[in-house]
Amino acid sequence: MKVLLYFEGEKMIGISGIGRARRHQMMALESCGISYTTDPLDSYDILHINTYLVNSNAIIAKARREGKGIIYHAHSTEEDFRNSYVFSNQLAPAFKKYLVSLYTQADEIITPTPYSKKLLEGYGIKQPITAISNGIDLNRFAYNSDKVKAFRRYFSLTENDKVVLGVGLLFERKGLIDFFEVARKLPQYKFIWFGDTPSISIPKFIKDAIENRPNNVIMPGYVKGPIIEGAYLASNCFFFPSFEETEGIVVLEALASKQQLIVRDIGAFDPWLVDRVNCYKGHSIDEFVYLVDEYIKGNLKSTIDKGYETAKERSIEKIGLELKEVYERVYKRVNCNEKDI
């Protein structure tokens, strides 16, 4: 059995969460010995498609003609498309119809969380849907003093600086404006938001908010490697006030880094994130100000150890085994027999 991991638009969306999810899939398949290719001209038995661009219908149709099994990885929903790019809200209903037209061509659908599975079922999709986390590479986020030093040196941080970390695209949906407002109320701390989005696709009010952000917010753009990995390891807490996610790979990265997690209380984080057990959840700017300030002051207990246990449950190796089960199931269904695979 050989899998085609199909990913269109590498240059455009490779740095996004979907891009990282595809890299995790490659690692997961390698961890459990599943043969795969990323070349659609190569031979394969199962199409595992991750993206929604212009060639999606064509690659699905070709796979169907050739009798291949088709798995669609549903990273996106109408809900997480809203409040993102320019005109995203106006386009959201059409985007939903387009997603449904693609997803319903699959033999089975994979989506990251029970929450996103419920959303897809609410769209009227009848295909089998399996919730499998995007997974996390625990080794990449293990403590490394050189990465910590690189991060602190890059931002000229002193021993007394307290840092609140955020990571994500420059979307309203990601809670960027709330991140700014919490920083405004806590001028004694440095807030660093890693992430970038093409300027042409950012709504004007978000550009204005970025331009007028408080002085204690640093926005270095998209940074990869030791700097951001050191930030995960060395910051005082990870604050992610997103309004909508299908899972949130940056949350998994924070948990794997043994970072204190503070998030908005949203459906995507139920039931795997539990308030005051493996994270802290808030609902408003005032609550977030309280949680960030009290945690940094040492007045709230750490949930880091339980958070790391949550990350371990989503390790690359475990995700590989879960993907393998879906591949085997689809392969048998499409081939209509029980021959060895």
Coordinates of C-alpha atoms in Angstrom, one line a residue:
M1 CA 0.0 0.0 0.0
K2 CA 1.4 3.4 -1.1
V3 CA 0.0 6.8 -0.2
L4 CA 0.1 10.0 -2.3
L5 CA 0.2 13.0 0.1
Y6 CA -1.1 15.6 -2.3
F7 CA -0.5 19.2 -1.4
E8 CA -1.1 22.0 -3.8
G9 CA 0.3 25.6 -3.4
E10 CA 3.4 24.8 -1.4
K11 CA 4.9 28.3 -1.9
M12 CA 1.6 30.0 -1.0
I13 CA 0.4 28.1 2.1
G14 CA 3.4 25.9 3.0
I15 CA 4.1 28.0 6.1
S16 CA 0.5 27.8 7.4
G17 CA -0.8 25.2 9.8
I18 CA -1.9 23.1 6.8
G19 CA 1.7 23.1 5.6
R20 CA 2.9 21.9 9.0
A21 CA 0.2 19.3 9.2
R22 CA 1.4 17.8 5.9
R23 CA 5.0 17.7 7.2
H24 CA 3.7 15.9 10.3
Q25 CA 1.9 13.4 8.0
M26 CA 5.1 12.6 6.3
M27 CA 6.9 12.0 9.6
A28 CA 4.0 10.0 10.9
L29 CA 4.0 7.7 7.9
E30 CA 7.7 7.2 8.1
S31 CA 7.4 6.3 11.8
C32 CA 5.1 3.4 11.1
G33 CA 6.6 2.2 7.8
I34 CA 4.0 3.4 5.3
S35 CA 5.3 4.0 1.8
Y36 CA 4.3 7.4 0.4
T37 CA 5.0 9.8 -2.4
T38 CA 4.4 13.5 -2.9
D39 CA 4.5 13.2 -6.7
P40 CA 1.1 12.9 -8.3
L41 CA 2.7 11.2 -11.4
D42 CA 4.1 8.5 -9.2
S43 CA 2.2 5.2 -8.6
Y44 CA 0.1 5.0 -5.5
D45 CA -3.0 3.2 -4.0
I46 CA -4.5 5.9 -1.7
L47 CA -4.9 9.6 -2.4
H48 CA -4.6 11.7 0.8
I49 CA -5.4 15.2 -0.3
N50 CA -4.8 18.2 2.0
T51 CA -5.6 21.3 -0.1
Y52 CA -8.5 22.9 -2.0
L53 CA -7.0 24.8 -4.9
V54 CA -7.7 24.7 -8.6
N55 CA -6.3 21.2 -9.3
S56 CA -8.2 19.5 -6.4
N57 CA -11.1 18.3 -8.6
A58 CA -8.8 17.1 -11.3
I59 CA -6.5 15.0 -9.0
I60 CA -9.6 13.5 -7.3
A61 CA -11.2 12.6 -10.7
K62 CA -8.0 11.0 -11.9
A63 CA -7.7 8.9 -8.7
R64 CA -11.3 7.8 -9.0
R65 CA -10.9 6.8 -12.7
E66 CA -7.9 4.7 -11.6
G67 CA -9.7 3.0 -8.8
K68 CA -7.6 4.6 -6.0
G69 CA -8.9 5.2 -2.5
I70 CA -9.5 8.8 -1.7
I71 CA -9.1 10.5 1.7
Y72 CA -9.7 14.2 2.2
H73 CA -8.1 15.9 5.1
A74 CA -10.6 18.5 6.2
H75 CA -8.4 21.2 7.7
S76 CA -10.8 24.0 6.8
T77 CA -14.4 24.9 7.6
E78 CA -16.6 27.8 6.8
E79 CA -16.3 28.9 10.4
D80 CA -12.5 29.2 10.4
F81 CA -12.5 30.9 7.0
R82 CA -14.5 33.8 8.3
N83 CA -12.8 36.8 9.9
S84 CA -9.5 36.0 8.1
Y85 CA -8.7 37.5 4.7
V86 CA -10.2 40.5 2.9
F87 CA -13.8 39.6 1.9
S88 CA -13.6 36.3 3.7
N89 CA -17.0 36.8 5.4
Q90 CA -18.7 37.6 2.1
L91 CA -17.1 34.6 0.4
A92 CA -17.7 32.2 3.4
P93 CA -21.0 30.7 2.2
A94 CA -19.6 30.0 -1.3
F95 CA -16.4 28.6 0.3
K96 CA -18.5 26.2 2.4
K97 CA -20.4 24.9 -0.7
Y98 CA -17.0 24.4 -2.5
L99 CA -15.6 22.5 0.5
V100 CA -18.6 20.3 0.7
S101 CA -18.4 19.6 -3.1
L102 CA -14.8 18.4 -2.5
Y103 CA -15.1 16.6 0.7
T104 CA -18.1 14.5 -0.5
Q105 CA -16.0 13.0 -3.3
A106 CA -13.8 11.2 -0.8
D107 CA -14.2 7.7 0.5
E108 CA -13.4 8.9 4.0
I109 CA -12.6 12.2 5.7
I110 CA -10.0 13.0 8.3
T111 CA -10.4 16.1 10.4
P112 CA -8.3 17.2 13.4
T113 CA -10.8 17.3 16.3
P114 CA -14.2 16.1 17.4
Y115 CA -15.3 19.7 17.1
S116 CA -14.5 20.0 13.4
K117 CA -16.0 16.6 12.8
K118 CA -19.3 17.8 14.3
L119 CA -19.2 20.9 12.1
L120 CA -18.7 18.8 9.0
E121 CA -21.6 16.5 10.0
G122 CA -23.7 19.6 10.4
Y123 CA -23.0 20.4 6.7
G124 CA -24.9 17.2 5.8
I125 CA -21.8 15.3 4.8
K126 CA -22.5 11.5 5.0
Q127 CA -19.0 10.2 4.3
P128 CA -17.3 8.5 7.3
I129 CA -15.3 11.2 9.3
T130 CA -12.5 10.3 11.7
A131 CA -11.0 12.8 14.1
I132 CA -7.2 12.5 14.1
S133 CA -5.0 15.2 15.6
N134 CA -2.4 16.9 13.3
G135 CA 0.2 15.6 15.8
I136 CA 3.3 17.1 17.2
D137 CA 7.0 16.4 16.9
L138 CA 8.0 16.2 20.6
N139 CA 11.7 16.0 19.8
R140 CA 11.7 19.3 18.0
F141 CA 10.4 21.1 21.0
A142 CA 12.5 19.4 23.7
Y143 CA 14.4 21.9 25.8
N144 CA 17.6 23.2 24.2
S145 CA 19.6 25.9 25.9
D146 CA 21.2 27.1 22.6
K147 CA 17.7 27.8 21.2
V148 CA 16.8 29.7 24.3
K149 CA 20.0 31.8 24.1
A150 CA 19.3 32.5 20.4
F151 CA 15.8 33.7 21.1
R152 CA 16.9 35.9 24.0
R153 CA 19.8 37.3 22.0
Y154 CA 17.6 38.0 18.9
F155 CA 15.2 40.2 20.9
S156 CA 17.9 41.6 23.3
L157 CA 16.0 40.3 26.3
T158 CA 17.3 40.9 29.8
E159 CA 17.0 38.4 32.7
N160 CA 14.2 40.6 34.1
D161 CA 12.0 40.7 31.0
K162 CA 8.8 38.8 31.2
V163 CA 7.6 37.6 27.8
V164 CA 4.1 36.6 26.6
L165 CA 4.2 34.7 23.4
G166 CA 1.6 34.5 20.5
V167 CA 1.9 32.8 17.1
G168 CA -0.4 32.9 14.1
L169 CA -1.5 34.5 10.9
L170 CA -2.5 38.2 11.1
F171 CA -6.2 37.4 11.2
E172 CA -9.0 38.9 13.3
R173 CA -10.1 35.3 13.9
K174 CA -6.7 34.6 15.6
G175 CA -7.6 37.1 18.4
L176 CA -4.8 39.5 17.3
I177 CA -6.7 42.6 18.5
D178 CA -7.4 41.1 21.9
F179 CA -3.7 40.2 22.1
F180 CA -3.0 43.9 21.6
E181 CA -5.5 45.0 24.2
V182 CA -4.2 42.6 26.8
A183 CA -0.7 43.9 26.1
R184 CA -2.0 47.5 26.5
K185 CA -3.2 46.7 30.0
L186 CA 0.0 44.9 31.0
P187 CA 2.8 47.4 29.9
Q188 CA 5.2 45.8 32.3
Y189 CA 5.5 42.7 30.1
K190 CA 6.8 42.2 26.5
F191 CA 4.3 40.6 24.1
I192 CA 5.8 38.9 21.0
W193 CA 3.6 37.7 18.1
F194 CA 5.2 35.6 15.5
G195 CA 3.5 35.3 12.1
D196 CA 2.9 37.0 8.8
T197 CA 0.2 37.3 6.1
P198 CA 0.5 39.0 2.7
S199 CA -0.4 42.6 3.1
I200 CA -2.9 42.7 0.2
S201 CA -5.1 40.1 2.0
I202 CA -5.2 41.9 5.4
P203 CA -8.3 44.0 6.1
K204 CA -7.6 47.7 6.7
F205 CA -8.8 47.6 10.3
I206 CA -6.3 44.9 11.1
K207 CA -3.5 46.9 9.4
D208 CA -4.6 49.9 11.5
A209 CA -4.6 47.8 14.7
I210 CA -1.1 46.6 13.9
E211 CA 0.1 50.1 13.2
N212 CA -1.3 51.4 16.4
R213 CA -0.4 48.5 18.6
P214 CA 1.1 49.2 22.1
N215 CA 4.8 49.8 22.4
N216 CA 5.3 46.5 24.3
V217 CA 4.2 44.4 21.4
I218 CA 6.9 43.1 19.1
M219 CA 6.0 41.6 15.7
P220 CA 9.0 40.0 14.0
G221 CA 6.9 38.4 11.2
Y222 CA 7.5 34.9 10.1
V223 CA 10.5 33.4 11.8
K224 CA 11.4 29.7 11.8
G225 CA 14.1 27.5 13.4
P226 CA 15.9 28.2 16.7
I227 CA 14.5 31.6 17.3
I228 CA 10.8 30.7 17.4
E229 CA 11.5 27.3 19.0
G230 CA 13.5 29.1 21.7
A231 CA 10.6 31.5 22.2
Y232 CA 8.3 28.5 22.9
L233 CA 10.9 27.2 25.4
A234 CA 11.8 30.5 27.2
S235 CA 8.6 32.7 27.3
N236 CA 6.7 33.0 30.5
C237 CA 3.4 31.9 28.9
F238 CA 1.8 31.2 25.6
F239 CA -1.4 33.3 25.0
F240 CA -3.6 32.3 22.1
P241 CA -7.0 34.2 22.1
S242 CA -8.2 32.7 18.8
F243 CA -11.9 32.7 18.2
E244 CA -12.0 29.7 15.9
E245 CA -9.8 26.8 15.0
T246 CA -10.0 23.3 13.7
E247 CA -7.3 22.3 16.2
G248 CA -4.5 24.9 16.4
I249 CA -1.0 23.3 15.8
V250 CA 0.6 26.3 17.6
V251 CA -1.2 25.1 20.7
L252 CA 0.3 21.6 20.3
E253 CA 3.7 23.3 19.9
A254 CA 3.3 25.2 23.1
L255 CA 2.3 22.1 25.0
A256 CA 5.2 20.1 23.6
S257 CA 7.5 22.9 24.7
K258 CA 6.3 22.6 28.3
Q259 CA 4.9 26.1 28.0
Q260 CA 2.1 27.5 30.1
L261 CA -1.0 27.7 27.9
I262 CA -3.7 30.4 28.1
V263 CA -6.4 30.2 25.4
R264 CA -9.9 31.3 24.7
D265 CA -12.7 28.9 25.7
I266 CA -13.8 27.8 22.2
G267 CA -15.3 24.5 20.8
A268 CA -12.1 23.4 19.0
F269 CA -10.4 23.0 22.4
D270 CA -13.1 20.7 23.9
P271 CA -12.7 18.1 25.3
W272 CA -9.0 17.8 25.0
L273 CA -8.1 21.0 26.8
V274 CA -9.5 21.4 30.2
D275 CA -9.5 24.6 32.1
R276 CA -7.2 24.6 35.1
V277 CA -6.0 21.1 34.3
N278 CA -3.8 21.3 31.2
C279 CA -4.4 25.0 30.4
Y280 CA -6.2 28.2 31.5
K281 CA -9.2 29.3 29.5
G282 CA -10.7 32.8 29.4
H283 CA -13.6 34.5 27.7
S284 CA -12.8 38.3 27.7
I285 CA -9.9 40.8 27.7
D286 CA -10.3 41.3 31.5
E287 CA -10.1 37.6 32.1
F288 CA -7.1 37.2 29.9
V289 CA -5.4 40.1 31.7
Y290 CA -6.0 38.4 35.0
L291 CA -4.8 35.0 33.9
V292 CA -1.6 36.3 32.2
D293 CA -0.7 38.7 35.1
E294 CA -1.5 36.3 37.9
Y295 CA 0.3 33.4 36.3
I296 CA 3.5 35.4 35.7
K297 CA 3.3 36.7 39.3
G298 CA 3.2 33.1 40.5
N299 CA -0.3 33.3 41.9
L300 CA -1.8 30.6 39.6
K301 CA -0.6 27.0 39.7
S302 CA 1.2 25.7 36.6
T303 CA -0.6 23.3 34.3
I304 CA 2.5 22.6 32.3
D305 CA 3.0 18.9 33.3
K306 CA -0.6 17.9 32.4
G307 CA -0.2 20.0 29.2
Y308 CA 2.8 18.0 28.2
E309 CA 0.9 14.7 28.8
T310 CA -1.7 16.0 26.3
A311 CA 1.0 16.7 23.7
K312 CA 2.4 13.2 24.2
E313 CA -1.0 11.7 23.4
R314 CA -0.7 13.5 20.1
S315 CA 2.9 12.4 19.2
I316 CA 3.8 11.8 15.6
E317 CA 4.2 8.1 16.3
K318 CA 0.7 7.7 17.7
I319 CA -0.8 9.8 14.8
G320 CA 1.0 7.5 12.3
L321 CA -0.8 4.5 13.7
E322 CA -4.2 6.2 13.6
L323 CA -3.6 7.2 10.0
K324 CA -2.6 3.7 9.1
E325 CA -5.9 2.4 10.4
V326 CA -7.8 4.8 8.1
Y327 CA -5.6 3.9 5.1
E328 CA -6.1 0.2 5.6
R329 CA -9.9 0.6 6.0
V330 CA -10.2 2.6 2.8
Y331 CA -7.9 0.4 0.9
K332 CA -10.0 -2.7 1.8
R333 CA -13.2 -0.9 1.1
V334 CA -12.1 0.2 -2.4
N335 CA -10.6 -3.1 -3.3
C336 CA -13.6 -5.1 -2.0
N337 CA -11.5 -7.9 -0.5
E338 CA -9.3 -8.8 2.4
K339 CA -6.0 -9.4 0.5
D340 CA -2.8 -8.7 2.4
I341 CA -1.7 -5.1 2.4

